[in-house]
PDB file of C-alpha atoms in Angstrom:
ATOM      1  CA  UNK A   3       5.452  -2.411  10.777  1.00 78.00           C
ATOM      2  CA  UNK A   4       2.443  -2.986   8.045  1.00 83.00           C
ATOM      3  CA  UNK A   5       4.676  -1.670   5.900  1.00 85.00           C
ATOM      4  CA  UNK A   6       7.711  -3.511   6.342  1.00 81.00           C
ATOM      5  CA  UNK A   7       5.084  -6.987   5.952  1.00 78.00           C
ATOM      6  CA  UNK A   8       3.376  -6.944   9.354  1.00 79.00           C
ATOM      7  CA  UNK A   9       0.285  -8.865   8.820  1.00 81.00           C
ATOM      8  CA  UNK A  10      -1.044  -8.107  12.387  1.00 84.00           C
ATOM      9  CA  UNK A  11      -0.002  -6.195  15.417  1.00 87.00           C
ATOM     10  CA  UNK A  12       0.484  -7.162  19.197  1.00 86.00           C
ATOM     11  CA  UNK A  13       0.194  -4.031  21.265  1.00 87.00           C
ATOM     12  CA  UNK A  14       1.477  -4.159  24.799  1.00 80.00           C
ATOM     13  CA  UNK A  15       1.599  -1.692  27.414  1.00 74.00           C
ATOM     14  CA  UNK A  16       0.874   1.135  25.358  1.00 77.00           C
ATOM     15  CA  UNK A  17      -2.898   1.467  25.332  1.00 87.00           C
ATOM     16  CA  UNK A  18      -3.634   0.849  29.102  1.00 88.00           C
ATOM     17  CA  UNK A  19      -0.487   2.931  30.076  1.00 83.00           C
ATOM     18  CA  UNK A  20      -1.935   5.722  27.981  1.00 85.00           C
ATOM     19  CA  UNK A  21      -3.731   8.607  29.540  1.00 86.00           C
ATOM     20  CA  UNK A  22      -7.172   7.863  27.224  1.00 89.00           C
ATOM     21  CA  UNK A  23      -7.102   3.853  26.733  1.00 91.00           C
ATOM     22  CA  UNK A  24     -10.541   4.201  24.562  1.00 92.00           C
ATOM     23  CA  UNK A  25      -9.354   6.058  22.374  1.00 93.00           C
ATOM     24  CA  UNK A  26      -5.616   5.225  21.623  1.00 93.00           C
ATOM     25  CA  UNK A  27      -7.179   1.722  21.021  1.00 93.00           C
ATOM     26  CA  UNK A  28      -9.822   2.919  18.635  1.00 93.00           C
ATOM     27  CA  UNK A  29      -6.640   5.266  16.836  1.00 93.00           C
ATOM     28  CA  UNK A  30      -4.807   2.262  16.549  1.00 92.00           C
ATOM     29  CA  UNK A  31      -6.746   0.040  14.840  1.00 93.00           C
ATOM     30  CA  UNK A  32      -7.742   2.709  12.697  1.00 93.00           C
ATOM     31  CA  UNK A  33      -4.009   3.138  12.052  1.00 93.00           C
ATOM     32  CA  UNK A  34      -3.404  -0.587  11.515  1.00 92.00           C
ATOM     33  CA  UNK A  35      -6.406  -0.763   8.863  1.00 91.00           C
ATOM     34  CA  UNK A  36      -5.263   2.739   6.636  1.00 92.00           C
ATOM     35  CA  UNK A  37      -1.482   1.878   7.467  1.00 91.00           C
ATOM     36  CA  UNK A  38      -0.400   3.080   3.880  1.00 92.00           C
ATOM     37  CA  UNK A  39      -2.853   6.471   3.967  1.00 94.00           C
ATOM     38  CA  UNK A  40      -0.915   9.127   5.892  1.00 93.00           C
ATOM     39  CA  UNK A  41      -3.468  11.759   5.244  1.00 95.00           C
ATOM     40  CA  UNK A  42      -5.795   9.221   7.478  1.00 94.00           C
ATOM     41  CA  UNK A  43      -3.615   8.638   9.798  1.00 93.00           C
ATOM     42  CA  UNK A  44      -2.514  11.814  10.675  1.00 93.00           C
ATOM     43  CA  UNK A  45      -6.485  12.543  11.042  1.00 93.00           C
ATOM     44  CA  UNK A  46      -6.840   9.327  13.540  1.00 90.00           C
ATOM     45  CA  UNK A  47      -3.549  10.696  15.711  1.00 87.00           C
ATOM     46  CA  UNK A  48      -5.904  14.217  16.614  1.00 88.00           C
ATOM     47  CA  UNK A  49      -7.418  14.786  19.866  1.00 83.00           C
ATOM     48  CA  UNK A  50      -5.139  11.728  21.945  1.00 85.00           C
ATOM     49  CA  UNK A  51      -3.621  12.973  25.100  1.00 78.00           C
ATOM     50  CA  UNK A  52      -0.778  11.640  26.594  1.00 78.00           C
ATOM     51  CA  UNK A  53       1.010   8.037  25.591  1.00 75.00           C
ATOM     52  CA  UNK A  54       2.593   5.854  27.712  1.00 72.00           C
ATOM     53  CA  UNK A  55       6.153   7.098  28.616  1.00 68.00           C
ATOM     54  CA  UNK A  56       8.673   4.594  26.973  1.00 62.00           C
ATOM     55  CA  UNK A  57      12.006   3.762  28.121  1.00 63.00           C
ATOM     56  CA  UNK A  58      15.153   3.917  25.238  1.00 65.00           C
ATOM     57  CA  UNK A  59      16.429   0.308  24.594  1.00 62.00           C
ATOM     58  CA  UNK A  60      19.995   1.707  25.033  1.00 64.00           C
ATOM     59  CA  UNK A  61      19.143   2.637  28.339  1.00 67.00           C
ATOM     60  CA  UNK A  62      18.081  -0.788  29.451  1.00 68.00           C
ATOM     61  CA  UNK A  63      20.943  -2.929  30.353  1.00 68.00           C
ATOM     62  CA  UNK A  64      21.391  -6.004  28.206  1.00 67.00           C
ATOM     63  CA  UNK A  65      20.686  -8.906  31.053  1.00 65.00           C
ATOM     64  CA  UNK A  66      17.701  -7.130  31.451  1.00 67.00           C
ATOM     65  CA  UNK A  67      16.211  -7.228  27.695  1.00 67.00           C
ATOM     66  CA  UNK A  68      13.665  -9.615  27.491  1.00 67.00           C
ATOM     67  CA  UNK A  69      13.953 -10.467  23.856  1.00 62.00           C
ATOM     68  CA  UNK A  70      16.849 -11.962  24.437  1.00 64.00           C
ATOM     69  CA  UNK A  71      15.662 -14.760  26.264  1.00 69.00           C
ATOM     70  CA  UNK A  72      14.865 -17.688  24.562  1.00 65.00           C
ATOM     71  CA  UNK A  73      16.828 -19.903  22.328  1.00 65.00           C
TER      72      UNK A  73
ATOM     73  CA  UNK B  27     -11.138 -31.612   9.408  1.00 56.00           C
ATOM     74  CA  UNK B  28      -9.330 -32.474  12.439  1.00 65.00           C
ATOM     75  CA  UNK B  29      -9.523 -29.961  15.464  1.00 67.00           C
ATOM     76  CA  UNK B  30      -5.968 -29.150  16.239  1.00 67.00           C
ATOM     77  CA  UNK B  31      -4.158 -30.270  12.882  1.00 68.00           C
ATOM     78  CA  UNK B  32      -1.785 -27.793  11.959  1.00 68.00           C
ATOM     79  CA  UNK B  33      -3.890 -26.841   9.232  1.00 70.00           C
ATOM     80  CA  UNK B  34      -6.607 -25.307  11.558  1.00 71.00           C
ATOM     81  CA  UNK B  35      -4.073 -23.933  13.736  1.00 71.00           C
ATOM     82  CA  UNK B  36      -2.600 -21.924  10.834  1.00 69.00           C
ATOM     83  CA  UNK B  37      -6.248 -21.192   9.646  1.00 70.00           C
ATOM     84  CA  UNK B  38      -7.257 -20.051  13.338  1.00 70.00           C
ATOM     85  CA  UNK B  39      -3.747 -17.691  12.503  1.00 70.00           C
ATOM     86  CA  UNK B  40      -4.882 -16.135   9.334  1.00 71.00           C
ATOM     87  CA  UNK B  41      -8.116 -14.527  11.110  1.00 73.00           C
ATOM     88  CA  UNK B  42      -6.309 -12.533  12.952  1.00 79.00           C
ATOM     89  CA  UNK B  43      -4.191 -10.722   9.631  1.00 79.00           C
ATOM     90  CA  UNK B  44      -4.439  -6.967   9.279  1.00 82.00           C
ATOM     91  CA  UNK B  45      -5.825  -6.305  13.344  1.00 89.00           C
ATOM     92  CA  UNK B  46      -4.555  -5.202  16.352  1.00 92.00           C
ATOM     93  CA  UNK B  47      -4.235  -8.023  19.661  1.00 92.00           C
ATOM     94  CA  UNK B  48      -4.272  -6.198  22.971  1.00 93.00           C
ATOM     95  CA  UNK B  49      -2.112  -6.491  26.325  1.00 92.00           C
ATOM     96  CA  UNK B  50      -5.296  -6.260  28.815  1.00 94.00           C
ATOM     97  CA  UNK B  51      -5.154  -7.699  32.586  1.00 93.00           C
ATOM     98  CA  UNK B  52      -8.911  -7.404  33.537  1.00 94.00           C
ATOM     99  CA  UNK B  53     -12.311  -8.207  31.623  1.00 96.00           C
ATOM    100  CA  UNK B  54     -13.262  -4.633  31.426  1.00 96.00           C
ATOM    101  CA  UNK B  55     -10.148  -3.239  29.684  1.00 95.00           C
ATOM    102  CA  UNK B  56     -10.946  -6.826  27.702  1.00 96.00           C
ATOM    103  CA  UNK B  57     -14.328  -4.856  26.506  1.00 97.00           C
ATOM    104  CA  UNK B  58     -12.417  -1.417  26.073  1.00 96.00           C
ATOM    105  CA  UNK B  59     -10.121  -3.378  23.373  1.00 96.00           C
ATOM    106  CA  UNK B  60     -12.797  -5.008  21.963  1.00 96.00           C
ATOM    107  CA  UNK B  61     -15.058  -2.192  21.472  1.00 96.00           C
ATOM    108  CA  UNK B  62     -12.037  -0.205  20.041  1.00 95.00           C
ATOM    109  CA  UNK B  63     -12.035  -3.188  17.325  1.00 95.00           C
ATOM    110  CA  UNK B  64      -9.318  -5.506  18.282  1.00 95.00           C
ATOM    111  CA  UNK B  65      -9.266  -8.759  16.876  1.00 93.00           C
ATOM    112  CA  UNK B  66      -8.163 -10.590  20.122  1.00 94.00           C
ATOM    113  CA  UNK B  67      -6.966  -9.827  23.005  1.00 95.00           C
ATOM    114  CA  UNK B  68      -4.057 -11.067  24.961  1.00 94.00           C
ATOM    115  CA  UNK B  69      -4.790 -11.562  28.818  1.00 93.00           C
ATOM    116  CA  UNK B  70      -1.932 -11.651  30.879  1.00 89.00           C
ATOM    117  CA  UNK B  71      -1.071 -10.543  35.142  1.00 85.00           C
ATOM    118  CA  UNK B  72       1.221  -7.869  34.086  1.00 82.00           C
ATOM    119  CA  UNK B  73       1.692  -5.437  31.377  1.00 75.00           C
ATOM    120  CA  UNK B  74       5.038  -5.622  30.117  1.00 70.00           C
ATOM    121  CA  UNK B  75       6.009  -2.018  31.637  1.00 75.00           C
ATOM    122  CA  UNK B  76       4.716  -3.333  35.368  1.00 80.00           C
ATOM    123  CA  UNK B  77       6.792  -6.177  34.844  1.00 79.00           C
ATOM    124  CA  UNK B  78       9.687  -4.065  33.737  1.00 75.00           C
ATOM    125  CA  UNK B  79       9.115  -1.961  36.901  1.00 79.00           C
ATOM    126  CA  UNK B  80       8.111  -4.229  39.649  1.00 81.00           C
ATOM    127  CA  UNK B  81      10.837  -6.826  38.841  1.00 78.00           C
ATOM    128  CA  UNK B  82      10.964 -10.370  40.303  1.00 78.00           C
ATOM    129  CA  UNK B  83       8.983 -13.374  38.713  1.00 84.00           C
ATOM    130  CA  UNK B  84       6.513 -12.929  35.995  1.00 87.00           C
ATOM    131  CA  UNK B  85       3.930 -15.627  35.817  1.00 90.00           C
ATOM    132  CA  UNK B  86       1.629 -17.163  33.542  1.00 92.00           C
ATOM    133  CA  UNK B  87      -2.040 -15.242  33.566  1.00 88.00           C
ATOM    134  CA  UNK B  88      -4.685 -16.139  36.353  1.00 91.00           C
ATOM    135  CA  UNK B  89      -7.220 -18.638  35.402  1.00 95.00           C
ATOM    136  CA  UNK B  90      -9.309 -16.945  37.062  1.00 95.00           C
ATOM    137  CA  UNK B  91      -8.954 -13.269  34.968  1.00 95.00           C
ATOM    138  CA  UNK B  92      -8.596 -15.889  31.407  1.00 96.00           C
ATOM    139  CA  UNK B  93     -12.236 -16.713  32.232  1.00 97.00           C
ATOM    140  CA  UNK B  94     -13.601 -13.775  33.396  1.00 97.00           C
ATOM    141  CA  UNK B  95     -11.878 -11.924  30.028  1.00 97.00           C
ATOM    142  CA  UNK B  96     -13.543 -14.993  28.703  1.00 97.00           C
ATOM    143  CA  UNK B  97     -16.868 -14.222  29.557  1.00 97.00           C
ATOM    144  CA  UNK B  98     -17.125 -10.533  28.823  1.00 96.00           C
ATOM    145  CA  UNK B  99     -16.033 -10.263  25.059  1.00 97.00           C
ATOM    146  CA  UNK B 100     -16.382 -12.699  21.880  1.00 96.00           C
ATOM    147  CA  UNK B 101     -13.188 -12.208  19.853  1.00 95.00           C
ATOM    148  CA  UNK B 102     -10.616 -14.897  20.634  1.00 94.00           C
ATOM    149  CA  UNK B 103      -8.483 -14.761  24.365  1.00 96.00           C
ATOM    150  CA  UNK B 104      -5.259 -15.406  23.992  1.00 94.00           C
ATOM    151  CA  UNK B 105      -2.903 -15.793  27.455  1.00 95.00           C
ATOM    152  CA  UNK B 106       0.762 -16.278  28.166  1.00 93.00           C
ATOM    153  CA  UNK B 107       2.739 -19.236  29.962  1.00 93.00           C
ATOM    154  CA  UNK B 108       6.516 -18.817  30.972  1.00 92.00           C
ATOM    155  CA  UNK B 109       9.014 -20.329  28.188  1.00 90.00           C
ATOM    156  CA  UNK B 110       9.083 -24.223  28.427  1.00 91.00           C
ATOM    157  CA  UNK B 111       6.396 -24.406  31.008  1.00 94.00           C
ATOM    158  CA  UNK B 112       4.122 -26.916  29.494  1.00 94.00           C
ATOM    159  CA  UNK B 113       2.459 -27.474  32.599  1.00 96.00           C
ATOM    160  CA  UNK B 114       0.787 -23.679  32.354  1.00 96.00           C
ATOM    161  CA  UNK B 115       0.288 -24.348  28.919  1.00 95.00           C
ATOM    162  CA  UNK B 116      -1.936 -27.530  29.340  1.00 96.00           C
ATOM    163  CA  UNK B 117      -3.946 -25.301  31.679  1.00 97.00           C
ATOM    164  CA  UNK B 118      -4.317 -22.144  30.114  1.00 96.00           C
ATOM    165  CA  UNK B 119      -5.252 -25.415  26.909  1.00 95.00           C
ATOM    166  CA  UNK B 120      -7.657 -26.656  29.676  1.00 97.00           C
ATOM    167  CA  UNK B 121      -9.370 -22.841  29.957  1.00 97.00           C
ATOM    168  CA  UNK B 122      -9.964 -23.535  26.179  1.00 95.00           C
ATOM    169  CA  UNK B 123      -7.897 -20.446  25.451  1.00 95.00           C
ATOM    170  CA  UNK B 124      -7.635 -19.475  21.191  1.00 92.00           C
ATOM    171  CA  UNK B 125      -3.953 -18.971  21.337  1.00 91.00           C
ATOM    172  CA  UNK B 126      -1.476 -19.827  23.879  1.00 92.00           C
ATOM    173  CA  UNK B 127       1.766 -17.076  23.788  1.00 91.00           C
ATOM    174  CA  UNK B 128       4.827 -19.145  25.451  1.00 89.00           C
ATOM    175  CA  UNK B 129       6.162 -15.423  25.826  1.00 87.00           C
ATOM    176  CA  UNK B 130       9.715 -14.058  26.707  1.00 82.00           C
ATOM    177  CA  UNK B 131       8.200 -11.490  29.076  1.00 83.00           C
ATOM    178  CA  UNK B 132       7.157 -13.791  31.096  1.00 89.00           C
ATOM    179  CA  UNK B 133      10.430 -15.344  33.700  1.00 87.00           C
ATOM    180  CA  UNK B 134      11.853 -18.628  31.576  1.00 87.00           C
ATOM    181  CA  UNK B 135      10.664 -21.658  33.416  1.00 87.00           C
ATOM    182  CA  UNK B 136      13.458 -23.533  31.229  1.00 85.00           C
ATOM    183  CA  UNK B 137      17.063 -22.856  30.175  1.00 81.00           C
ATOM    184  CA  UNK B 138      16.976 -25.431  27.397  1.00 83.00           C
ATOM    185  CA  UNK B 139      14.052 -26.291  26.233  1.00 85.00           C
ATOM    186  CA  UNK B 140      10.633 -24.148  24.626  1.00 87.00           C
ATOM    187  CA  UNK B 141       7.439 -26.365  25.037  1.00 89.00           C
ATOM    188  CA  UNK B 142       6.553 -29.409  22.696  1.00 87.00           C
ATOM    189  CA  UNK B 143       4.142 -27.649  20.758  1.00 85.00           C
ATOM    190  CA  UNK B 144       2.718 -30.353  18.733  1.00 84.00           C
ATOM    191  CA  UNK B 145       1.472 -31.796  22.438  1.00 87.00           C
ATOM    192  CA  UNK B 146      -1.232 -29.194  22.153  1.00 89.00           C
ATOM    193  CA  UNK B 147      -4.774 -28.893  20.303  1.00 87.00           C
ATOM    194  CA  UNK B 148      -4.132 -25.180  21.129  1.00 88.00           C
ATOM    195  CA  UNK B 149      -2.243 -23.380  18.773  1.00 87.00           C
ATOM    196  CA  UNK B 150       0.687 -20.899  19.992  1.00 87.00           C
ATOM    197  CA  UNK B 151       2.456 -17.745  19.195  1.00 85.00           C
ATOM    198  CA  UNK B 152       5.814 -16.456  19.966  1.00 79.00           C
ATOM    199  CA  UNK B 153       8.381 -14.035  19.172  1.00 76.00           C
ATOM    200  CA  UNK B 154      11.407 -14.480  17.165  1.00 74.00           C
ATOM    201  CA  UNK B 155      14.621 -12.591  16.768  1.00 70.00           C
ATOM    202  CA  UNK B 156      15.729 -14.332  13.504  1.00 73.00           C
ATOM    203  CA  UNK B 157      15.111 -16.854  10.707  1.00 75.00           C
ATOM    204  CA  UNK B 158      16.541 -19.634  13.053  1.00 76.00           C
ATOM    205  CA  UNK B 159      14.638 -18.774  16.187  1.00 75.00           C
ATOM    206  CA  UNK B 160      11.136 -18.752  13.912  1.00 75.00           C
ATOM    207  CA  UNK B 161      12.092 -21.601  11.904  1.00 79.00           C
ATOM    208  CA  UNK B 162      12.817 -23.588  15.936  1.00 77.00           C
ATOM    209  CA  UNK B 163       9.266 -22.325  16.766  1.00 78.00           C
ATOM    210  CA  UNK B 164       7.678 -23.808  13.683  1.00 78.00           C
ATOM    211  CA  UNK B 165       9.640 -27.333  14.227  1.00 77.00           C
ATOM    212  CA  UNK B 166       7.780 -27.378  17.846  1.00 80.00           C
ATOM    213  CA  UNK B 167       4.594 -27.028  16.380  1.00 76.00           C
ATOM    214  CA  UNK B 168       4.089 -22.969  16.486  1.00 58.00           C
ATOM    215  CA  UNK B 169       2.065 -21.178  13.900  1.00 56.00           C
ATOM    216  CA  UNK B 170       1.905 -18.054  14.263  1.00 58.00           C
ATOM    217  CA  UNK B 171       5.094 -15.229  14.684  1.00 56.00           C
ATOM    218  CA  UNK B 172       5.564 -12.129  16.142  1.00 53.00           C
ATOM    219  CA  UNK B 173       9.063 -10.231  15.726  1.00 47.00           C
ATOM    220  CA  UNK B 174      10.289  -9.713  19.127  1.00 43.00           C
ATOM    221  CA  UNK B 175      11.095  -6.339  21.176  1.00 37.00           C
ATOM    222  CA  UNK B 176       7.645  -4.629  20.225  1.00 37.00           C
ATOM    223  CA  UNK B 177       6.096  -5.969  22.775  1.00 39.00           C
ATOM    224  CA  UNK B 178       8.647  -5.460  25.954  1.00 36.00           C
ATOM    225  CA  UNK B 179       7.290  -1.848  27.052  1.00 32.00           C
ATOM    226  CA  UNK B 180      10.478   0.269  25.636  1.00 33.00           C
ATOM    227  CA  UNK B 181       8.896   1.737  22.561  1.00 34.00           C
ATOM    228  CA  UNK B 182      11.852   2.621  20.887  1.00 38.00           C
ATOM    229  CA  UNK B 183      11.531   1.931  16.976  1.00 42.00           C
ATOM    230  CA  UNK B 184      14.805   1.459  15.222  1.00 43.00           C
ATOM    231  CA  UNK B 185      16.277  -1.875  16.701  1.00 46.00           C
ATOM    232  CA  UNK B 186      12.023  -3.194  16.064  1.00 50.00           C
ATOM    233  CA  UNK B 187      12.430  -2.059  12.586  1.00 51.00           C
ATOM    234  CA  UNK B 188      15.911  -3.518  11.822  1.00 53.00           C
ATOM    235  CA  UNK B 189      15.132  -6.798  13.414  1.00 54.00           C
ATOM    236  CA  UNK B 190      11.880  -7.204  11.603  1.00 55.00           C
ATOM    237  CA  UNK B 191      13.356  -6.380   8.326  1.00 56.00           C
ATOM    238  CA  UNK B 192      15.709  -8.994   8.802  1.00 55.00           C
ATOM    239  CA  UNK B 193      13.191 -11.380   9.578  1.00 53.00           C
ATOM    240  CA  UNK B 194      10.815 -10.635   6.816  1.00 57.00           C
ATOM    241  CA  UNK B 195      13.505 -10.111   4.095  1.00 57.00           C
ATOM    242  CA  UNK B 196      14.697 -13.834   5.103  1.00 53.00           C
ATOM    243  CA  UNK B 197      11.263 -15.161   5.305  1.00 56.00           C
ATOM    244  CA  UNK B 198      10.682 -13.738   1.803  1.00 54.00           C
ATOM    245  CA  UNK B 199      13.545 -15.933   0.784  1.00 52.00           C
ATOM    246  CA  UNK B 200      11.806 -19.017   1.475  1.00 51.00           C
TER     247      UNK B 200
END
């Protein structure tokens, strides 16, 4: 997302659904700060356990997407 | 300069470029985000992926866990209202909250209408889906945008990706 222009990230459920919120939180700032260093962030992805499950978009049924609502 | 021109609203916006804003729903994972280096933290009742699974209506954050977020960390709070409920908005203002998000994860309190922005000394954030939507936002008075479906606790990249290139090839247009 840095890449593509991000100039800041929101993070939802996936540091405090994690299995090691510390830690994924500290990894992902460190990602957001060296997003265009791969070498670094490959080094700040070592050592996390387990992330938050995730659900696939297509398997969410459309009514039910929140970013559709709004106008 | 004048506290809650747009001008310090999009100032109070640029502090936060190039960090990370955190879902939290008590003061200690507040302190957890914050010692990780966040640059704010967004308190809400719910994470997105409880309000996936429990279902039913998702309301603005407790005053009650704004201030006590409040009072444990120093980078800015940020909390969310329901779409087009001002009324939540002027309180979460009241808390003297540094952003208000008038989020889509939380249950529309309005079919037709997104809240009068320029109402508020807060400033706000929201999501958008395209150059309309954002360009609706910044008419009402909103600052600061966030491409939409990051944040609703399915983690699937491509449709995030697509969108936001869309978003940010059109802004570059402008």
């Amino acid at each position: 997302m840095m890449q593509l222009g991000a100039e800041s990230v929101f993070v939802g459920s996936g540091i405090f659904k994690s299995e090691d919120p510390p830690a994924r939180a500290k990894a992902i700032v460190s990602a957001i700060t060296h997003f265009d260093d791969p070498a670094k962030l490959a080094e700040v992805s070592y050592g996390l356990q387990t992330a938050m499950k995730g659900l696939d978009m297509a398997e969410i049924p459309e009514e039910q997407r929140m970013q559709e609502r709004g106008w | 300069m004048e506290k809650g021109s747009f001008e310090v609203k999009v100032g109070l916006a640029e502090m936060l470029k190039g960090g990370v804003i955190m879902d939290v729903t008590t003061a200690e994972q507040a302190k957890i985000a914050e010692d990780a280096g966040a640059v704010s933290v967004m308190a809400l009742e719910r994470i997105p992926a409880d309000i996936r699974a429990d279902g039913g209506i998702a309301r603005m954050s407790s005053p009650q866990v704004v201030k006590e977020i409040q009072g444990n960390v120093s980078i800015p709070v940020m909390a969310k209202c329901r779409i087009g409920h001002f009324a939540e908005a002027q309180v979460l203002e009241s808390l003297g909250v540094d952003f208000v998000d008038e989020s889509e994860v939380l249950t529309p309190a309005d079919e037709h209408n997104h809240i009068d922005k320029h109402a508020f000394k807060a400033p706000f954030v929201c999501g958008c889906r395209d150059l309309g939507e954002a360009l609706r936002r910044i008419g009402e008075g909103r600052p600061q945008l966030c491409g939409r479906r990051y944040r609703h606790a399915c983690g699937r990249v491509p449709d995030d990706a697509a969108r936001r290139r869309k978003c940010f090839r059109r802004f570059g247009h402008l």
